[in-house]
Coordinates of C-alpha atoms and ligand atoms in Angstrom, one line a residue:
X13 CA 21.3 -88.2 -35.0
X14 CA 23.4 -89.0 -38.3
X15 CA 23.6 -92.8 -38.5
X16 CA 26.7 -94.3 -38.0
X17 CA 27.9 -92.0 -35.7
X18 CA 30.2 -93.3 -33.2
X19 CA 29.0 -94.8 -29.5
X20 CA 29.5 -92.2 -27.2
X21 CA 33.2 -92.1 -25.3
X22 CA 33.0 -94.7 -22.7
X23 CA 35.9 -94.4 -21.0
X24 CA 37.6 -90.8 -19.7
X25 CA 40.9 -90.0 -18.6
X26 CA 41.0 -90.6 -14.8
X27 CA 41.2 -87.1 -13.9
X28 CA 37.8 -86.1 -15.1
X29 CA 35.9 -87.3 -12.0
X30 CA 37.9 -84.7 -10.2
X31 CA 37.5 -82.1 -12.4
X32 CA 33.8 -83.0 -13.0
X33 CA 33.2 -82.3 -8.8
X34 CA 34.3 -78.6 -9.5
X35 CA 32.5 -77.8 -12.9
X36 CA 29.0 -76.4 -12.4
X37 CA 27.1 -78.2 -15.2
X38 CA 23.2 -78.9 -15.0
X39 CA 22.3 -82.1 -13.9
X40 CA 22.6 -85.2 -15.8
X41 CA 19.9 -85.6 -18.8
X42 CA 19.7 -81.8 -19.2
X43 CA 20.2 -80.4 -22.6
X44 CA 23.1 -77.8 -22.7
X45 CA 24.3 -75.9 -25.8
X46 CA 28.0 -75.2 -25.6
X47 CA 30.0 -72.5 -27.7
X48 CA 33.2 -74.6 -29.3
X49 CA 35.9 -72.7 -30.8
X50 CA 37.7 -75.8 -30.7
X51 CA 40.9 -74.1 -28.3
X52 CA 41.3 -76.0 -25.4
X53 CA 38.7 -74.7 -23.2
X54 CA 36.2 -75.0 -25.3
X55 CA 37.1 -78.6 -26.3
X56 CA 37.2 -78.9 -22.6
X57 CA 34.0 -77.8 -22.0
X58 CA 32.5 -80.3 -24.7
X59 CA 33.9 -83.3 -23.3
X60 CA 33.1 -82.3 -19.3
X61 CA 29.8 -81.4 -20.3
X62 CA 28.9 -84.5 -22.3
X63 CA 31.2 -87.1 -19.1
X64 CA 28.8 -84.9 -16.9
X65 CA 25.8 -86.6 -18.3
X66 CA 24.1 -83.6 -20.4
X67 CA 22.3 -83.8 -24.0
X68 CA 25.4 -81.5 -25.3
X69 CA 24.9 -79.5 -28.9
X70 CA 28.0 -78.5 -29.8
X71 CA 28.1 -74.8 -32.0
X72 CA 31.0 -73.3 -33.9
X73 CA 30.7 -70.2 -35.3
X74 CA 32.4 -69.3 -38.1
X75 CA 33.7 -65.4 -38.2
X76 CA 34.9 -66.0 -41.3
X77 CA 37.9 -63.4 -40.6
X78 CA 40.9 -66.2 -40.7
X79 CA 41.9 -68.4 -43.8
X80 CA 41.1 -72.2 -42.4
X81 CA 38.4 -71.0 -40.2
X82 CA 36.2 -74.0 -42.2
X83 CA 39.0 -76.2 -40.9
X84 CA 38.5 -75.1 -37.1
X85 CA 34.9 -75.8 -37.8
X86 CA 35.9 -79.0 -38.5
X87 CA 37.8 -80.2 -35.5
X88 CA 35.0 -79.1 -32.9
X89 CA 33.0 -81.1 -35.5
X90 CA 34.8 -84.0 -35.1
X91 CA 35.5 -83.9 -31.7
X92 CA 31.9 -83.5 -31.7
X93 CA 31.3 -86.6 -32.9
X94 CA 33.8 -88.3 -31.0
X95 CA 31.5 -87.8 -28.1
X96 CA 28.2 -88.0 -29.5
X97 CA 27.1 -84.7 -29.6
X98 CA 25.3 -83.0 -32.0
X99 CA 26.8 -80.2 -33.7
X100 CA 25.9 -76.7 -35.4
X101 CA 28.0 -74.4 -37.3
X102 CA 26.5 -70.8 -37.6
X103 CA 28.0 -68.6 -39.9
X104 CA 29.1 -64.8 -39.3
X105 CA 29.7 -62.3 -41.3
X106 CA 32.5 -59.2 -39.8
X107 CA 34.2 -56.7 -41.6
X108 CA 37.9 -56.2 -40.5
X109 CA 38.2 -52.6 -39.2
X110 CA 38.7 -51.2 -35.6
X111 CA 36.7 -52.6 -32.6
X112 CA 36.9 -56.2 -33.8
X113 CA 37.0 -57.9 -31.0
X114 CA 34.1 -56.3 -29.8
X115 CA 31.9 -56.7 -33.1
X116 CA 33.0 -60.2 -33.6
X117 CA 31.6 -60.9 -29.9
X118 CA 28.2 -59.0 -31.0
X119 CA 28.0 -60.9 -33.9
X120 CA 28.9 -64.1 -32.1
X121 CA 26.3 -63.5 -29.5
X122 CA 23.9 -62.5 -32.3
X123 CA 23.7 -66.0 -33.3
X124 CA 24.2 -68.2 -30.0
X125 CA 21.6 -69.0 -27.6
X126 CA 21.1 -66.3 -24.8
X127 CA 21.8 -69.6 -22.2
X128 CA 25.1 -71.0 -24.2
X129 CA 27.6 -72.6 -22.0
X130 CA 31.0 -71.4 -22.6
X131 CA 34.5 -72.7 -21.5
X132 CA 36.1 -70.0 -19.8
X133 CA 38.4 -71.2 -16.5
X134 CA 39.2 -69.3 -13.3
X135 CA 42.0 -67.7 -15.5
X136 CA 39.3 -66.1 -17.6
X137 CA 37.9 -64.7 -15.0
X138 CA 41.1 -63.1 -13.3
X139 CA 41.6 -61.7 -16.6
X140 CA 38.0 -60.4 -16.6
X141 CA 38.1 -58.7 -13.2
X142 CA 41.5 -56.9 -14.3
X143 CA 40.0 -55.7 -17.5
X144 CA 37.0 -54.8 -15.9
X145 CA 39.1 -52.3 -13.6
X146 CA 40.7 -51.0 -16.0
X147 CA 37.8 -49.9 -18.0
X148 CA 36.8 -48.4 -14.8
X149 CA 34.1 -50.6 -14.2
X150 CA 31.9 -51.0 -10.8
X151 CA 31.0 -53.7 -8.7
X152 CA 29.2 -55.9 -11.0
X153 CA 31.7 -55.2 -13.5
X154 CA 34.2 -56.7 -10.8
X155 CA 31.9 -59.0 -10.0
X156 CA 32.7 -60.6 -13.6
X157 CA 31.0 -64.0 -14.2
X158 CA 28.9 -65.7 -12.2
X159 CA 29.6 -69.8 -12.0
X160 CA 26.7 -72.1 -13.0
X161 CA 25.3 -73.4 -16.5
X162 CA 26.4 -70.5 -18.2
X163 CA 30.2 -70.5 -17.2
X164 CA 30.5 -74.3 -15.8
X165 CA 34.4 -74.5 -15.9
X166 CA 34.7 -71.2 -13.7
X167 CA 36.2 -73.3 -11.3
X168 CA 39.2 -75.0 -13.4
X169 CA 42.5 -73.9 -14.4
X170 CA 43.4 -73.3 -18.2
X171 CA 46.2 -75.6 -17.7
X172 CA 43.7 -78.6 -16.6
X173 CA 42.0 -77.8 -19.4
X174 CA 45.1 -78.1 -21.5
X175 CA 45.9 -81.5 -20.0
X176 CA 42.4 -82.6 -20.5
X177 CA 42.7 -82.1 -24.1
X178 CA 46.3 -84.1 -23.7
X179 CA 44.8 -86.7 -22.0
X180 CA 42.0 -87.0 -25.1
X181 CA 44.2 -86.7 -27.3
X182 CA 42.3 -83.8 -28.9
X183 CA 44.3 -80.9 -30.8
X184 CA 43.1 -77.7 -29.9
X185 CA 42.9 -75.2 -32.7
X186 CA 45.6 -72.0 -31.4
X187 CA 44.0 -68.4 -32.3
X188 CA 46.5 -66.3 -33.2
X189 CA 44.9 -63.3 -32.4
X190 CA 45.2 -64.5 -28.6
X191 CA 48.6 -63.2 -28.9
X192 CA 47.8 -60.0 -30.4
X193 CA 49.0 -57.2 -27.6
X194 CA 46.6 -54.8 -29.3
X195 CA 43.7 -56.9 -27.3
X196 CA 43.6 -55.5 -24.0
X197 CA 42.7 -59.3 -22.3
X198 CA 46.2 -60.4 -24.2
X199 CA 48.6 -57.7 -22.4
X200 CA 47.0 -58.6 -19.2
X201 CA 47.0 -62.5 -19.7
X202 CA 50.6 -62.3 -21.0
X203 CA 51.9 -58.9 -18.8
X204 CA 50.0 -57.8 -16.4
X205 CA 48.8 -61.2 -14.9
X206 CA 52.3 -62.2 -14.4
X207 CA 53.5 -59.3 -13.0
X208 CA 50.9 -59.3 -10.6
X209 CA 52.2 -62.6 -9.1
X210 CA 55.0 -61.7 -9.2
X211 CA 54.6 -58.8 -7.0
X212 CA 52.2 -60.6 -4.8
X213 CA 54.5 -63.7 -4.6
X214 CA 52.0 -66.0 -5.4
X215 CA 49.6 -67.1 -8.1
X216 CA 46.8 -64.2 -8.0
X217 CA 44.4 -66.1 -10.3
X218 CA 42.6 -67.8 -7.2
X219 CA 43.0 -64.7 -4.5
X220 CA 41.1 -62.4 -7.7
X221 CA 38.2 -65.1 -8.8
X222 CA 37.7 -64.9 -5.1
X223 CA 37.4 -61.5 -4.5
X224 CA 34.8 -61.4 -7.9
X225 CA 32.6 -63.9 -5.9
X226 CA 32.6 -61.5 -2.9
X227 CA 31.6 -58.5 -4.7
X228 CA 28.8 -60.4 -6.3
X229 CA 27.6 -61.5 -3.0
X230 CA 27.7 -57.8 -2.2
X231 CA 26.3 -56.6 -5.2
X232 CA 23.6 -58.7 -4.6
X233 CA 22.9 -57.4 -0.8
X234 CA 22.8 -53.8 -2.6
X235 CA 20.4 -54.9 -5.1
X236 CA 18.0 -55.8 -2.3
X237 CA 18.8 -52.9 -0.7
X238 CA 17.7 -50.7 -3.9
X239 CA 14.8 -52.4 -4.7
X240 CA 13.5 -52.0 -1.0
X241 CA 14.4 -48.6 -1.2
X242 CA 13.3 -47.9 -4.3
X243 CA 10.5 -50.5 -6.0
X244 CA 9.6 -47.8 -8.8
X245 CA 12.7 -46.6 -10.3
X246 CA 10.5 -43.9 -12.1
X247 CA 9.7 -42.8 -9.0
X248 CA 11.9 -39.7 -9.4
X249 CA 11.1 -38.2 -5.6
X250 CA 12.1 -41.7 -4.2
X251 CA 15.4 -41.8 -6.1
X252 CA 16.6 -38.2 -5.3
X253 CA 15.8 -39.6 -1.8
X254 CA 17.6 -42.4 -1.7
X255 CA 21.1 -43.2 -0.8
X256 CA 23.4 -42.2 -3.8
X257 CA 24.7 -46.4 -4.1
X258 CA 21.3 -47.4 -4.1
X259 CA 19.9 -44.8 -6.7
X260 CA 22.8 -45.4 -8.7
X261 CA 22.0 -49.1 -8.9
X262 CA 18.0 -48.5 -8.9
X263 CA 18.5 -46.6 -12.0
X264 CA 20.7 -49.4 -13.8
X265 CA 18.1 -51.6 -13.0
X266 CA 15.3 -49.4 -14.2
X267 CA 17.5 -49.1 -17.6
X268 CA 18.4 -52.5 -18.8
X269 CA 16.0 -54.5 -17.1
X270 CA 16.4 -58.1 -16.9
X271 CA 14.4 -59.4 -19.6
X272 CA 16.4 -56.9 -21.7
X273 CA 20.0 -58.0 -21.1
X274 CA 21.0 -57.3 -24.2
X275 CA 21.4 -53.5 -23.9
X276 CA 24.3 -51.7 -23.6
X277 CA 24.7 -50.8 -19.9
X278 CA 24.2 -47.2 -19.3
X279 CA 27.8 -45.7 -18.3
X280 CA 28.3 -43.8 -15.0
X281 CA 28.4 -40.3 -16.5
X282 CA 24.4 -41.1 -17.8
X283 CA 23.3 -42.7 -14.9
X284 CA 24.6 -39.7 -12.7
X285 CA 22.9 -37.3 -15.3
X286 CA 19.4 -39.2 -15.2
X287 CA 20.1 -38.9 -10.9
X288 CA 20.0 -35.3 -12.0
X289 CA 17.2 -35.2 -14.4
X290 CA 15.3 -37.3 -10.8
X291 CA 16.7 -34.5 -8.9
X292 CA 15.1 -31.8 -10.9
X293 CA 18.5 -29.9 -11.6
X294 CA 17.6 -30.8 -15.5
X295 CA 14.4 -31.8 -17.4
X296 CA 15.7 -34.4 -19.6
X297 CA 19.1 -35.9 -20.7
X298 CA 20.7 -38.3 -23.8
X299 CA 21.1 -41.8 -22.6
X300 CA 22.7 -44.9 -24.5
X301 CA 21.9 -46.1 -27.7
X302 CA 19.9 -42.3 -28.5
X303 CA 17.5 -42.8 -25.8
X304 CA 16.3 -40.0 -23.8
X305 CA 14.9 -39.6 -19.9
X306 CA 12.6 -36.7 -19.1
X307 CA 10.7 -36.4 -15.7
X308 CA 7.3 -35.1 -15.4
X309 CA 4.8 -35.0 -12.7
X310 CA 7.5 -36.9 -10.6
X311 CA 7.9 -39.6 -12.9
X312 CA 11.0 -40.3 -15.4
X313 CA 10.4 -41.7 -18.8
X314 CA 12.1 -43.3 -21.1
X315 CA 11.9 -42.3 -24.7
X316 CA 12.8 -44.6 -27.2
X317 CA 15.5 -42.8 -30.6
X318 CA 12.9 -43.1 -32.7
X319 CA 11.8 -39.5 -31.6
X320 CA 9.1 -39.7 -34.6
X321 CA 8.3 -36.3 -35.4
X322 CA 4.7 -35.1 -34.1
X323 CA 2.3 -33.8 -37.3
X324 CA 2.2 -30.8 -37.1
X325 CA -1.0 -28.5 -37.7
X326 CA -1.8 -27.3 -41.0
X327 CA -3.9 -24.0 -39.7
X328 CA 0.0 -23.4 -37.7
X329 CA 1.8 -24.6 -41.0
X330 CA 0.8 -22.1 -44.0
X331 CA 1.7 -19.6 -41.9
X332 CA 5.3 -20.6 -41.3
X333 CA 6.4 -20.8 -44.8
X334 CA 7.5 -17.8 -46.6
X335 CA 5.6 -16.1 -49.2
X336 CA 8.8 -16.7 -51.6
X337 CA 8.6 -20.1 -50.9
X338 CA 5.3 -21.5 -51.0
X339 CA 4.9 -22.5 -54.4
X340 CA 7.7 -25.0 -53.4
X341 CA 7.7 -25.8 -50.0
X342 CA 5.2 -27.6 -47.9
X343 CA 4.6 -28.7 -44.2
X344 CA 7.2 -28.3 -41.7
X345 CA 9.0 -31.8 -41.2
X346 CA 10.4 -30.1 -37.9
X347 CA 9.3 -26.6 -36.4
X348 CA 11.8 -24.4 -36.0
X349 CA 11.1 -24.6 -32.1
X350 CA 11.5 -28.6 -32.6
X351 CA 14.8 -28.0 -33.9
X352 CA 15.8 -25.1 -30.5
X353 CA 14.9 -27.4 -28.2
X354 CA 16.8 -30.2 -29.8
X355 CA 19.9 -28.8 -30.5
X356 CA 19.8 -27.5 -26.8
X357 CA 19.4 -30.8 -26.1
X358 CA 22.1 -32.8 -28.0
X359 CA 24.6 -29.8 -26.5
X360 CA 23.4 -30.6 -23.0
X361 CA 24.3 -34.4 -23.9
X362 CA 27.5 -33.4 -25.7
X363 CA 29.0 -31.8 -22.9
X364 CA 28.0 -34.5 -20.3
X365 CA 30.1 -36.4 -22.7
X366 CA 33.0 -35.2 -23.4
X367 CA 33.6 -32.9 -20.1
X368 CA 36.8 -34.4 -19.9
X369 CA 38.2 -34.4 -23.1
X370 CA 36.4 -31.2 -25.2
X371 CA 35.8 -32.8 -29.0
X372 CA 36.3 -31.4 -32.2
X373 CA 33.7 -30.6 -34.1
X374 CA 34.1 -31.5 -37.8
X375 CA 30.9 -30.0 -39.7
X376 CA 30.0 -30.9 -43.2
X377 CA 29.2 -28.2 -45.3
X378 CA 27.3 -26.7 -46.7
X379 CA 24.0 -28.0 -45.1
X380 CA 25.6 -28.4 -41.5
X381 CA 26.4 -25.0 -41.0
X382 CA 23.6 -23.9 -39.4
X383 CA 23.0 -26.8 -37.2
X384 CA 26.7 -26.1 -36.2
X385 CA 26.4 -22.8 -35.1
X386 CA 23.5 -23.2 -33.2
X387 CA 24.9 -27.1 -31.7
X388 CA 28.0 -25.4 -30.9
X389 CA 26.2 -22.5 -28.4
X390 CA 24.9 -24.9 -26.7
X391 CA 27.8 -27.1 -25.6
X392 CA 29.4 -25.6 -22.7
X393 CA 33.1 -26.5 -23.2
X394 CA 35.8 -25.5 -25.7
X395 CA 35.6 -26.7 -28.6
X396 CA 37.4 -26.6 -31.4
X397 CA 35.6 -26.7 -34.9
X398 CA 36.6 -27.4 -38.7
X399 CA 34.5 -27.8 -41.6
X400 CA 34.8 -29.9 -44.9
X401 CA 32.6 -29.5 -47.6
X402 CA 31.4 -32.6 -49.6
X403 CA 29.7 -32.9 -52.8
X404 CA 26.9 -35.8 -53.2
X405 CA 24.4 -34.5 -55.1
X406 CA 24.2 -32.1 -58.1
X407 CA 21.4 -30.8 -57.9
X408 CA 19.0 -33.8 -58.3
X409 CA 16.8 -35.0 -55.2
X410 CA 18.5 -38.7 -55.0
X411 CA 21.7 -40.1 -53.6
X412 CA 24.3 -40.7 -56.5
X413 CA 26.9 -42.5 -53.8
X414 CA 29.6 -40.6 -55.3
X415 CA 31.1 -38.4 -52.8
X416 CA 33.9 -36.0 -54.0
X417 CA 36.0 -33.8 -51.0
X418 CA 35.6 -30.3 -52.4
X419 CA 37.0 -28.7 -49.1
X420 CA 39.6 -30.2 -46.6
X421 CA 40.2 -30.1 -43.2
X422 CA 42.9 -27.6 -41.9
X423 CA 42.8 -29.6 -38.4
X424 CA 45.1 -32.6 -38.0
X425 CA 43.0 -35.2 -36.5
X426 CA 45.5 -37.2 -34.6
X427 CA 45.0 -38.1 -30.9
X428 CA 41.6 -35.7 -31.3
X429 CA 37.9 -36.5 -29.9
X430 CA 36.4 -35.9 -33.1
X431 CA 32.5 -35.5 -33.4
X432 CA 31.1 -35.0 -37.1
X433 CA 28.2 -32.8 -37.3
X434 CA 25.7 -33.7 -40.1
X435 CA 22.3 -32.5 -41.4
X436 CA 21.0 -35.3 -42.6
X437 CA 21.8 -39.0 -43.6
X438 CA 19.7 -41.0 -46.5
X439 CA 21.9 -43.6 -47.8
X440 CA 24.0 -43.4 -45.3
X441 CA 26.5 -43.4 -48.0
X442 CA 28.3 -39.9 -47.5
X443 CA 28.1 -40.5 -44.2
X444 CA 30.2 -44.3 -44.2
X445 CA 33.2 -42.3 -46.5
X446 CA 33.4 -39.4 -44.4
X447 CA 33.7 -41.7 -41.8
X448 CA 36.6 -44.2 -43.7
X449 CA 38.0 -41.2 -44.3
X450 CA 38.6 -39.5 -41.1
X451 CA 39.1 -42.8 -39.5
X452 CA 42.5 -43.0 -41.2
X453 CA 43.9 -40.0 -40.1
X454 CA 44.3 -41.6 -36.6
X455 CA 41.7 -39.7 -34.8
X456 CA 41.2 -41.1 -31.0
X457 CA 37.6 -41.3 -31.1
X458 CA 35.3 -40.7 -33.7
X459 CA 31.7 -40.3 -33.3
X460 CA 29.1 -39.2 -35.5
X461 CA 26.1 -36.1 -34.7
X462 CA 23.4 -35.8 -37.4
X463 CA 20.3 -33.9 -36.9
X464 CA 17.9 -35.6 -39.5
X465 CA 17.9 -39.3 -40.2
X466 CA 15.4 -40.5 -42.7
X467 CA 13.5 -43.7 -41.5
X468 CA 14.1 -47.2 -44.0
X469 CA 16.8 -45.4 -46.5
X470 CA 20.1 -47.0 -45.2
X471 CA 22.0 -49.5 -46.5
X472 CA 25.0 -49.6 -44.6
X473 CA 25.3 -49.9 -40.4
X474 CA 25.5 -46.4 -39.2
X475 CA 26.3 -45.9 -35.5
X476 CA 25.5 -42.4 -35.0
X477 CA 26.0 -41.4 -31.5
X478 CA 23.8 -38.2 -31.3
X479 CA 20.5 -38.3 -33.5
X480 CA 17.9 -35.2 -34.0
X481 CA 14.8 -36.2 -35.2
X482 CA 14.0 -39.1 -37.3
X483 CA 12.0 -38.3 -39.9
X484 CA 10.1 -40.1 -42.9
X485 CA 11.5 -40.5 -46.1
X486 CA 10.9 -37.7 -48.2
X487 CA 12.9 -34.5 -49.8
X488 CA 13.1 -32.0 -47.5
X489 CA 14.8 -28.1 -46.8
X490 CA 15.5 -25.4 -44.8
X491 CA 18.3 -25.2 -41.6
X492 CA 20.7 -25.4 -44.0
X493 CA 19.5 -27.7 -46.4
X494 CA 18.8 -27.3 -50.0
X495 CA 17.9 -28.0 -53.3
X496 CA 19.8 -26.4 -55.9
X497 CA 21.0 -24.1 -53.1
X498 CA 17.7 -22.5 -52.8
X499 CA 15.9 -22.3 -48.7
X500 CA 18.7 -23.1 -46.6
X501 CA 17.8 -20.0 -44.4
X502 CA 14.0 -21.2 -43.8
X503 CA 14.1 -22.1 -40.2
X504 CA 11.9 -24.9 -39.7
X505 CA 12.8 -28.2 -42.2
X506 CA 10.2 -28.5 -44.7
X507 CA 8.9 -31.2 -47.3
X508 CA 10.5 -30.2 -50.5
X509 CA 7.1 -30.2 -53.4
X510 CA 8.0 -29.1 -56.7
X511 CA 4.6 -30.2 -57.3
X512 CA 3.4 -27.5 -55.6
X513 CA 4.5 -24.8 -59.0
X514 CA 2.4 -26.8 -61.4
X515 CA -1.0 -24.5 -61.5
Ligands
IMP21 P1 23.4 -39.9 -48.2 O1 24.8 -40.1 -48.7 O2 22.4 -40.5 -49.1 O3 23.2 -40.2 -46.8 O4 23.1 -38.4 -48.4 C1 23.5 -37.4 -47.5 C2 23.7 -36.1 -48.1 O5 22.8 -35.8 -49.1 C3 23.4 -35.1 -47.0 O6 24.5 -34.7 -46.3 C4 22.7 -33.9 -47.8 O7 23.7 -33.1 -48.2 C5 22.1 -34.6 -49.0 N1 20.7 -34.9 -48.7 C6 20.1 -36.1 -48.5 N2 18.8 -36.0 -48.3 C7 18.5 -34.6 -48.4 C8 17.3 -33.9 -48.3 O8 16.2 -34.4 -48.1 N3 17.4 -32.5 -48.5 C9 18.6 -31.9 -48.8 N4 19.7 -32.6 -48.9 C10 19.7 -34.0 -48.7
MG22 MG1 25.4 -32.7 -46.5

């Protein structure tokens, strides 16, 4: 503790015994770590937490994305102080772009205890449910938060909050993106929220934060119910047998188990496809985040993106290079029945995902074009596909980072599902322009397919929806791919060794 720091606050406004009897806080003496914003629920949630009798750390985190976000730092550090807390600011870098909200929250949560208390009220949680519907989430999603350490003002209004900080004479900082109607949880705090009571003639805050504590009763029921009737999610017999609710839930659970929160939830088109895969109506299918489930002898596995290419057998290897091309060209990187059975593969997956809304494939010439017209047979919808042709390169074997457009599209982009379809990302460079690129011609999704990624080489995020093969970092051509234009039509991908010439 800093010396001089003031006693802790002895006396609280009257109302906090009240509010105290509905907050779920741990009991008295425990430490609790508490995410401050310094808005008035999180200011809130410091002061309840530390009249409630915890060992309170207070932590800010700075997105950096706001001129006089230092200043916000420093009223939760104040406040902070006020109450004899301890206090943390963590620093976080985000890049403005699209999806914000959602990579500010990643970033956030990158940097926060997994067991942080945070301040958000029964409002919150109204707002949660609605979203949650309208991203056509299932029970749990309904479900929204559960009360306890985690969200211990659950049971309080935002406007007790508000009063609370009032009463302590605390001013809250005011986000201004909280007012932003491009945030979905704005238009339904502001719009949708109201409307609702006003329908409904009465406030429906309360009757929906009730009806999330139902459904989590009865999600809970149902998970008992799965894991009787299916203990061994691999099992694939046992979920093909079991009821379509409790497979369904067996399989979430099997998928991002509990010690591995953290991952993305598997949506309901992957989980039905992986039902399928148990069923035996498909040998393997894509799954969040690259992964891949594949049954055999009864049992599904998961296989981790890092689909590391197997060696592959010298004896097999001399043989499969061309007579033209040995003096340059080593071992296959990826066997030309590798690459078949991918590419069948990523179509199978493609089509699972955009069933409803067919994409357009943008390939990028010239070393795509053969993984385009083999990806494109095997996705059974109707797509539509363009082709621009970048220059990176010259003709030497490393990344310049210059990228020059050399061909165009002839598709206009707007309100389209576009899916780029690469060969092969080093820097990642090309890749991050293209992207920049298309993004500003207003596609509605954009989503990245590249067959080869070389391990270690990136220096930039990439988020590539659909990978091939990774493969180590070395030269490498054939299906499509080139140096100085030469072995694009060898059909497996070979190691590129100019070595090889020298006598
Ligand atoms: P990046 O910008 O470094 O990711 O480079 C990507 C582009 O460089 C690819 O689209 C290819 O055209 C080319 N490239 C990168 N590595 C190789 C390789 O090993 N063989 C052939 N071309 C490559
Ligand atoms: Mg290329």
């Amino acid at each position: 503790m800093s010396e001089g720091a003031p006693a802790a606050e002895r006396r609280w406004p009257e109302v906090v015994p009240s509010l105290l009897e509905r907050c779920s806080f741990p009991p008295p003496g425990h430490p609790l770590t508490c995410a401050v914003s310094g808005g008035p629920d999180s200011l809130a949630l410091l002061a309840l937490a530390v009249a409630a009798g915890c060992r309170v750390t207070a932590i800010h985190v700075d997105h950096g994305l706001r001129p006089g976000s230092a200043a916000e730092a420093e009223v939760v550090a104040a406040a902070a102080r006020r109450f004899g807390a301890r206090f943390e600011r963590r620093q976080v870098a985000v890049a403005p772009g699209p999806n914000l909200e959602a990579r500010a929250r990643a970033a956030r949560r990158s940097v926060l205890p997994a067991d942080v208390a945070t301040g958000h009220t029964m409002d919150d949680q109204a707002e949660t449910v609605l979203c949650n519907l309208l991203r056509g989430a299932g029970l749990d999603g309904l479900g929204a938060m559960a009360p306890g350490p985690r969200h211990p003002l659950l049971e309080l209004r935002r406007h007790e909050t508000e009063a609370l900080c009032a009463a302590l004479g605390l001013e809250p900082v005011r986000d201004p993106s909280n007012l932003d109607p491009r945030h979905l949880r704005n238009r339904v705090r502001h719009e949708l929220l109201p409307l609702c009571s006003e329908l409904a003639r009465r406030d429906v805050v309360p009757v929906l934060a009730r009806q999330a504590g139902l459904l989590r009763e009865e999600a809970q029921v149902l998970d008992q119910l799965a894991r009787a009737e299916v203990p061994d999610p691999s099992d694939a017999r046992a979920l093909a047998a079991a009821p379509l609710a409790l497979a369904r839930r067996a399989v979430r659970r099997w998928l991002v188990p509990d010690q591995a929160p953290e991952r993305h939830p598997p949506s309901s088109a992957a989980v039905a496809r992986v039902l399928e895969v148990a069923a035996g109506r498909r040998v393997a299918t894509e799954i969040e985040g690259g992964r891949q489930v594949r049954r055999s002898r009864g049992h599904l596995a998961v296989a981790e993106p890092s689909d590391k290419v197997r060696p592959v057998r010298t004896e097999r290897v001399a043989s499969s290079v061309p007579s033209w091309a040995q003096h340059e060209v080593g071992e296959p990187v990826v066997t030309a029945e590798a690459l078949a059975e991918r590419v069948i593969e990523l179509g199978a997956a493609i089509t699972a995902d955009y069933a409803q809304a067919p994409p357009l494939l943008v390939g990028v010439l010239k070393g795509a074009m053969i993984f385009m017209g083999d990806l494109i047979r095997a996705i059974d919808l109707p797509v539509d596909v363009d082709f621009m042709a970048v220059s990176s390169y010259g003709s030497a074997t490393r990344t310049s980072g210059v990228v020059r457009i050399v061909k165009d599209l002839d598709a206009d982009l707007a309100g389209r599902h576009v899916l780029v379809v690469e060969d092969i990302i080093d820097s990642g460079l090309t890749l991050n322009y293209l992207r920049r690129y298309l993004q500003a011609r207003g596609p509605e999704s954009l989503e990245v397919c590249a067959l080869l990624v070389k391990e270690g080489e990136q220096r930039v995020p990439l988020d590539l929806r659909y990978v091939g093969f990774r493969i180590p970092s070395a030269f490498v051509v054939g299906y499509g791919l080139d140096v100085d234009e030469r072995y694009r039509n060898l059909a497996s991908v070979h190691r590129y060794r100019p070595s090889l010439a020298e006598p």
